[in-house]
Amino acid sequence: MDLKQTVNDLIAREQFKLPQAEKEGALLPVLAQQVKENAAFSPQLEKFYTTLGKEPSAYASIADIPPIPVSMFKKFALKTCPDDQVSRVLNSSATTSGIPSRIYINKETALRQSKGLVAILKDFIGGARRPVLAIDTEGVNKGDADTLSARGAAIRGISNFGKKLVYVMDEKDGELFLNRERLENFMAEFKGQEILVSGFTYIIWTRFLKQVQDAGLKLDFPAMKLVHSGGWKKLSAQAVTKDKFSKALASAFNTKQENIIDFYGMVEQLGVIFLDCEAGHKHAPDFAEVIIRDPYTMKEQPHGKPGLIEIASIIPSSYPGQAIITEDVGETVGVDDCPCGRKGKYFVFRSRVERAETRGCGDTFAERRKDE
Amino acid sequence: MIEVVMLAGEFFHPAHKDAESLNPLLPAVQAGFEVLRKTDKGKVIDLLQKFSDNIIKDPSTTGIEGVAFLSSWLRKANIMQIVEKNLKDISYLDHFVGETKRLKAQPRGIACHWIAGNVPTIGLFSLFQSMIVGNANILRIPPQSHDTMVRLLKVFASSRVDGLTGTELLKSTSIIYYDRTDQKANEELSNAADVRIVWGGEEAVKSITGLPRRAHCEDVVFGPKYSFVVLDREATGSKDLPRTLRFLASDILLFDQAACTSPHVVFCEKGGVDVASIARLLGEEMGKLSKRFPKADIDPFIMTRIINVRAEHALDPDASVICPPENDWTVLINKRPGLEEPIESRTIFLKEVDSIMAVLPHVTRKVQTIGCAVDDKAKLVAFADAATSRGVARCVNVGQMHLFDSPWDGMLFMSRLVNWATLYYGE
């Protein structure tokens, strides 16, 4: 097997076409070989894979690969290529723990990430380049080019499809304000045209939408697509559901609710994002897989049972991203039979893992947990 | 909204009774207080002995975690030694004792208990000590412990000695629950208290002790604590090591390692059996116990912490991990000096030290219990003296870390629940 060629073929092809069994058959040997190469390159990774799993040649399914917890990218410099091939080190924003993840990227990985993202987005929003309205400040993608926040990553990804990128918010004293002039110019120039809108869900709801409504602005982009992600924990606390969000934004842009698309993704797994389909499900592309694990047994959960979300991907060759387990909870809904027609597993995101309640007199951990 | 689980001996569980406010509940508890005040305290202790016998026989309570220990704690001999340690003599509870200057240990009044959810039976240790000295009691107990408490208290209610029943004594007691964010209910409970007894973590303790209270109200706080174990080279090199590790496994597994007495780190002195072998043997014992006592409560948050700490030790070249595929028990070895952030749920760190005395710099006032398998008794005494001078409350045998005793957290609890009253008269 020419590993690189197989990987490139799986990423470049039209996505969401492989039925689950075929997909597992295609991905498993690739992932197993990549894990083997990771272990051969790094004694640290070899120790990890052998301590917590079996020989890659004995993997019977993708779920047999021991997943690396996403937080390990904050604690260790996890690399699978020589230093001189690292073209960029991405530092994720450290919103929760205060410590950023460090992701080592070589040219090959960067190219695959870009191709993977394009392949996924093409399937959801079409391939045509169009104007992009970023609901954020330009600063989110400026400054240290190696630091990438979840907010910035979403906009960068979408901007691959942009022929013109307009940031519509300004930052002043740490607060975001709508730049009405830029928005009105954008409306005047592209009114009625197909446009893309991208941004962080929480900012769209609490800053953009509110200020647009307060200003009495009427947007008119029936042919737009809004792709958004992040901040659902805070929004849920404000009783904002996905349906309520989509309805309000569709109304604000004078478009259909189906054009408001939520997605799930992470900086540690760039190139793989999970957009909501018309049926409200998130789909794994043909070059990646989602595994929902029972938090106790670590076995794959049956459909409808919530568990920890793990993302497996064949994209990375510079860091061990073949299987990364998150601290997010989701559940698979089905396989190969989503009404939208996409093949493979489909799932829904539920929440971040939260501690139920402070547990009592043994809870000395609580002191350090305050900011998490 | 206050959920009433038990009021003056009447149970409302699982369908609890709602109350808008605490105040309407108080008269019933106060009436029960008068009954309790007049009851001979020796008879109360006899009834607890009966209750002790009943809970290990009654099918509704035999399977409850910690019930065997609760039963032994309730035995008359144990309760009497607690009373004598705290009050010198039980007769101080029933009448004035002495000549000319006479003393009586009067109840403080209403004891309000904020009980943590980590050890389901902890509310009973708190309640019965307060009841013995004659206080009325209102306990705010988290919902996850309601079932255990009600099952046990129903057996208590039906216990009978010389015409005295548990139901009679429970007339002075109420069990309630309200959400921790319910400030109004919290303030009402605090204002009703003549003594506030708080069991919990830092956050809970701070929020409760910050509530308004009456000027005379006494506070007894059992705050967040940390525990660990030391094994000296004589103990690890001894033929008794498997037995010690069996006891250690039991200390780790009980209460899902969420109690203040739960060990999180084991310091192994160099020179006996090597730490890797101890880890392997301990893993075997934890594996055996885990099969007998499967995890009952799977908290995904703690599971992610287990996943993370296992991965961290598997990736660290200077550390190692022994564990089954599922997130059950985990034995971790590392070379980091000092204590570790508790993971809980059967997760233990092992560290090698040159001497158990090298652990002392890491002992803070947060440390409550040190389980000691130290065969060199001179070393044990020196270690315990140094550790307790740094704030440690208990140095006990491995296998006895969870034995609730008096004093607790360095306090003679029962003595804090009484008002010492004097009566002077002479010839």
mmCIF file of N, CA and C in Angstrom, chain B residues 90-137:
data_model
loop_
_atom_site.group_PDB
_atom_site.id
_atom_site.type_symbol
_atom_site.label_atom_id
_atom_site.label_comp_id
_atom_site.label_asym_id
_atom_site.label_seq_id
_atom_site.Cartn_x
_atom_site.Cartn_y
_atom_site.Cartn_z
ATOM 1 N N ILE B 90 -21.338 10.196 81.032
ATOM 2 C CA ILE B 90 -22.673 10.349 80.405
ATOM 3 C C ILE B 90 -23.666 11.046 81.344
ATOM 4 N N SER B 91 -23.405 10.955 82.635
ATOM 5 C CA SER B 91 -24.381 11.523 83.577
ATOM 6 C C SER B 91 -24.483 13.045 83.433
ATOM 7 N N TYR B 92 -23.441 13.691 82.863
ATOM 8 C CA TYR B 92 -23.528 15.138 82.632
ATOM 9 C C TYR B 92 -24.676 15.484 81.675
ATOM 10 N N LEU B 93 -25.080 14.509 80.876
ATOM 11 C CA LEU B 93 -26.164 14.777 79.912
ATOM 12 C C LEU B 93 -27.546 14.749 80.574
ATOM 13 N N ASP B 94 -27.648 14.046 81.698
ATOM 14 C CA ASP B 94 -28.976 13.861 82.291
ATOM 15 C C ASP B 94 -29.242 14.737 83.514
ATOM 16 N N HIS B 95 -28.199 15.090 84.222
ATOM 17 C CA HIS B 95 -28.437 15.942 85.393
ATOM 18 C C HIS B 95 -27.169 16.685 85.771
ATOM 19 N N PHE B 96 -27.313 17.622 86.722
ATOM 20 C CA PHE B 96 -26.160 18.361 87.220
ATOM 21 C C PHE B 96 -25.283 17.429 88.036
ATOM 22 N N VAL B 97 -24.003 17.499 87.783
ATOM 23 C CA VAL B 97 -23.061 16.603 88.452
ATOM 24 C C VAL B 97 -22.063 17.450 89.250
ATOM 25 N N GLY B 98 -21.798 17.034 90.462
ATOM 26 C CA GLY B 98 -20.806 17.733 91.272
ATOM 27 C C GLY B 98 -21.379 18.180 92.592
ATOM 28 N N GLU B 99 -20.517 18.766 93.364
ATOM 29 C CA GLU B 99 -20.945 19.290 94.654
ATOM 30 C C GLU B 99 -20.658 20.778 94.667
ATOM 31 N N THR B 100 -21.554 21.532 95.190
ATOM 32 C CA THR B 100 -21.495 23.005 95.208
ATOM 33 C C THR B 100 -21.534 23.551 93.781
ATOM 34 N N LYS B 101 -20.412 23.359 93.037
ATOM 35 C CA LYS B 101 -20.426 23.797 91.642
ATOM 36 C C LYS B 101 -20.790 22.582 90.795
ATOM 37 N N ARG B 102 -22.009 22.630 90.298
ATOM 38 C CA ARG B 102 -22.504 21.470 89.564
ATOM 39 C C ARG B 102 -22.540 21.793 88.063
ATOM 40 N N LEU B 103 -22.238 20.795 87.268
ATOM 41 C CA LEU B 103 -22.179 20.995 85.816
ATOM 42 C C LEU B 103 -23.157 20.091 85.090
ATOM 43 N N LYS B 104 -23.750 20.645 84.044
ATOM 44 C CA LYS B 104 -24.588 19.806 83.176
ATOM 45 C C LYS B 104 -24.296 20.174 81.716
ATOM 46 N N ALA B 105 -24.224 19.159 80.857
ATOM 47 C CA ALA B 105 -24.017 19.399 79.427
ATOM 48 C C ALA B 105 -25.392 19.505 78.775
ATOM 49 N N GLN B 106 -25.840 20.736 78.597
ATOM 50 C CA GLN B 106 -27.167 20.952 77.998
ATOM 51 C C GLN B 106 -27.050 20.966 76.467
ATOM 52 N N PRO B 107 -28.101 20.517 75.798
ATOM 53 C CA PRO B 107 -28.059 20.625 74.330
ATOM 54 C C PRO B 107 -28.015 22.101 73.920
ATOM 55 N N ARG B 108 -27.430 22.358 72.755
ATOM 56 C CA ARG B 108 -27.398 23.744 72.285
ATOM 57 C C ARG B 108 -28.748 24.185 71.745
ATOM 58 N N GLY B 109 -29.550 23.238 71.251
ATOM 59 C CA GLY B 109 -30.855 23.590 70.699
ATOM 60 C C GLY B 109 -31.060 22.898 69.365
ATOM 61 N N ILE B 110 -31.155 23.689 68.319
ATOM 62 C CA ILE B 110 -31.330 23.084 66.986
ATOM 63 C C ILE B 110 -29.971 23.035 66.292
ATOM 64 N N ALA B 111 -29.553 21.823 65.911
ATOM 65 C CA ALA B 111 -28.331 21.653 65.137
ATOM 66 C C ALA B 111 -28.714 21.521 63.670
ATOM 67 N N CYS B 112 -28.167 22.398 62.853
ATOM 68 C CA CYS B 112 -28.440 22.310 61.407
ATOM 69 C C CYS B 112 -27.198 21.756 60.728
ATOM 70 N N HIS B 113 -27.399 20.686 59.977
ATOM 71 C CA HIS B 113 -26.262 19.986 59.362
ATOM 72 C C HIS B 113 -26.333 20.160 57.849
ATOM 73 N N TRP B 114 -25.238 20.602 57.271
ATOM 74 C CA TRP B 114 -25.115 20.595 55.809
ATOM 75 C C TRP B 114 -24.236 19.394 55.480
ATOM 76 N N ILE B 115 -24.833 18.366 54.915
ATOM 77 C CA ILE B 115 -24.128 17.104 54.717
ATOM 78 C C ILE B 115 -23.646 17.003 53.269
ATOM 79 N N ALA B 116 -22.399 16.555 53.076
ATOM 80 C CA ALA B 116 -21.858 16.372 51.718
ATOM 81 C C ALA B 116 -22.377 15.067 51.124
ATOM 82 N N GLY B 117 -22.299 14.972 49.815
ATOM 83 C CA GLY B 117 -22.876 13.797 49.148
ATOM 84 C C GLY B 117 -21.888 12.676 48.912
ATOM 85 N N ASN B 118 -20.635 12.849 49.325
ATOM 86 C CA ASN B 118 -19.621 11.861 48.941
ATOM 87 C C ASN B 118 -19.689 10.563 49.739
ATOM 88 N N VAL B 119 -20.118 10.641 50.996
ATOM 89 C CA VAL B 119 -20.240 9.433 51.827
ATOM 90 C C VAL B 119 -21.694 9.378 52.302
ATOM 91 N N PRO B 120 -22.495 8.486 51.727
ATOM 92 C CA PRO B 120 -23.940 8.522 51.983
ATOM 93 C C PRO B 120 -24.329 8.389 53.451
ATOM 94 N N THR B 121 -23.478 7.706 54.245
ATOM 95 C CA THR B 121 -23.863 7.477 55.644
ATOM 96 C C THR B 121 -23.357 8.572 56.589
ATOM 97 N N ILE B 122 -22.608 9.534 56.072
ATOM 98 C CA ILE B 122 -21.959 10.500 56.969
ATOM 99 C C ILE B 122 -22.994 11.277 57.794
ATOM 100 N N GLY B 123 -24.174 11.495 57.206
ATOM 101 C CA GLY B 123 -25.219 12.226 57.919
ATOM 102 C C GLY B 123 -25.608 11.567 59.225
ATOM 103 N N LEU B 124 -25.504 10.243 59.284
ATOM 104 C CA LEU B 124 -25.910 9.543 60.509
ATOM 105 C C LEU B 124 -24.901 9.731 61.632
ATOM 106 N N PHE B 125 -23.611 9.755 61.284
ATOM 107 C CA PHE B 125 -22.596 10.001 62.321
ATOM 108 C C PHE B 125 -22.805 11.390 62.925
ATOM 109 N N SER B 126 -23.162 12.312 62.070
ATOM 110 C CA SER B 126 -23.388 13.683 62.501
ATOM 111 C C SER B 126 -24.663 13.756 63.346
ATOM 112 N N LEU B 127 -25.721 13.131 62.834
ATOM 113 C CA LEU B 127 -27.028 13.180 63.499
ATOM 114 C C LEU B 127 -26.991 12.528 64.886
ATOM 115 N N PHE B 128 -26.465 11.296 64.955
ATOM 116 C CA PHE B 128 -26.590 10.571 66.224
ATOM 117 C C PHE B 128 -25.762 11.201 67.346
ATOM 118 N N GLN B 129 -24.604 11.759 67.005
ATOM 119 C CA GLN B 129 -23.822 12.412 68.071
ATOM 120 C C GLN B 129 -24.565 13.627 68.613
ATOM 121 N N SER B 130 -25.249 14.297 67.694
ATOM 122 C CA SER B 130 -26.011 15.468 68.110
ATOM 123 C C SER B 130 -27.255 15.050 68.899
ATOM 124 N N MET B 131 -27.860 13.960 68.473
ATOM 125 C CA MET B 131 -29.063 13.462 69.154
ATOM 126 C C MET B 131 -28.727 12.976 70.566
ATOM 127 N N ILE B 132 -27.592 12.314 70.714
ATOM 128 C CA ILE B 132 -27.208 11.790 72.038
ATOM 129 C C ILE B 132 -27.106 12.924 73.058
ATOM 130 N N VAL B 133 -26.590 14.070 72.613
ATOM 131 C CA VAL B 133 -26.471 15.180 73.578
ATOM 132 C C VAL B 133 -27.772 15.976 73.675
ATOM 133 N N GLY B 134 -28.791 15.568 72.926
ATOM 134 C CA GLY B 134 -30.120 16.134 73.117
ATOM 135 C C GLY B 134 -30.532 17.241 72.168
ATOM 136 N N ASN B 135 -29.753 17.474 71.124
ATOM 137 C CA ASN B 135 -30.158 18.521 70.175
ATOM 138 C C ASN B 135 -31.243 18.040 69.223
ATOM 139 N N ALA B 136 -32.087 18.974 68.809
ATOM 140 C CA ALA B 136 -32.958 18.716 67.652
ATOM 141 C C ALA B 136 -32.092 18.887 66.419
ATOM 142 N N ASN B 137 -32.482 18.255 65.314
ATOM 143 C CA ASN B 137 -31.595 18.247 64.149
ATOM 144 C C ASN B 137 -32.348 18.466 62.844
#
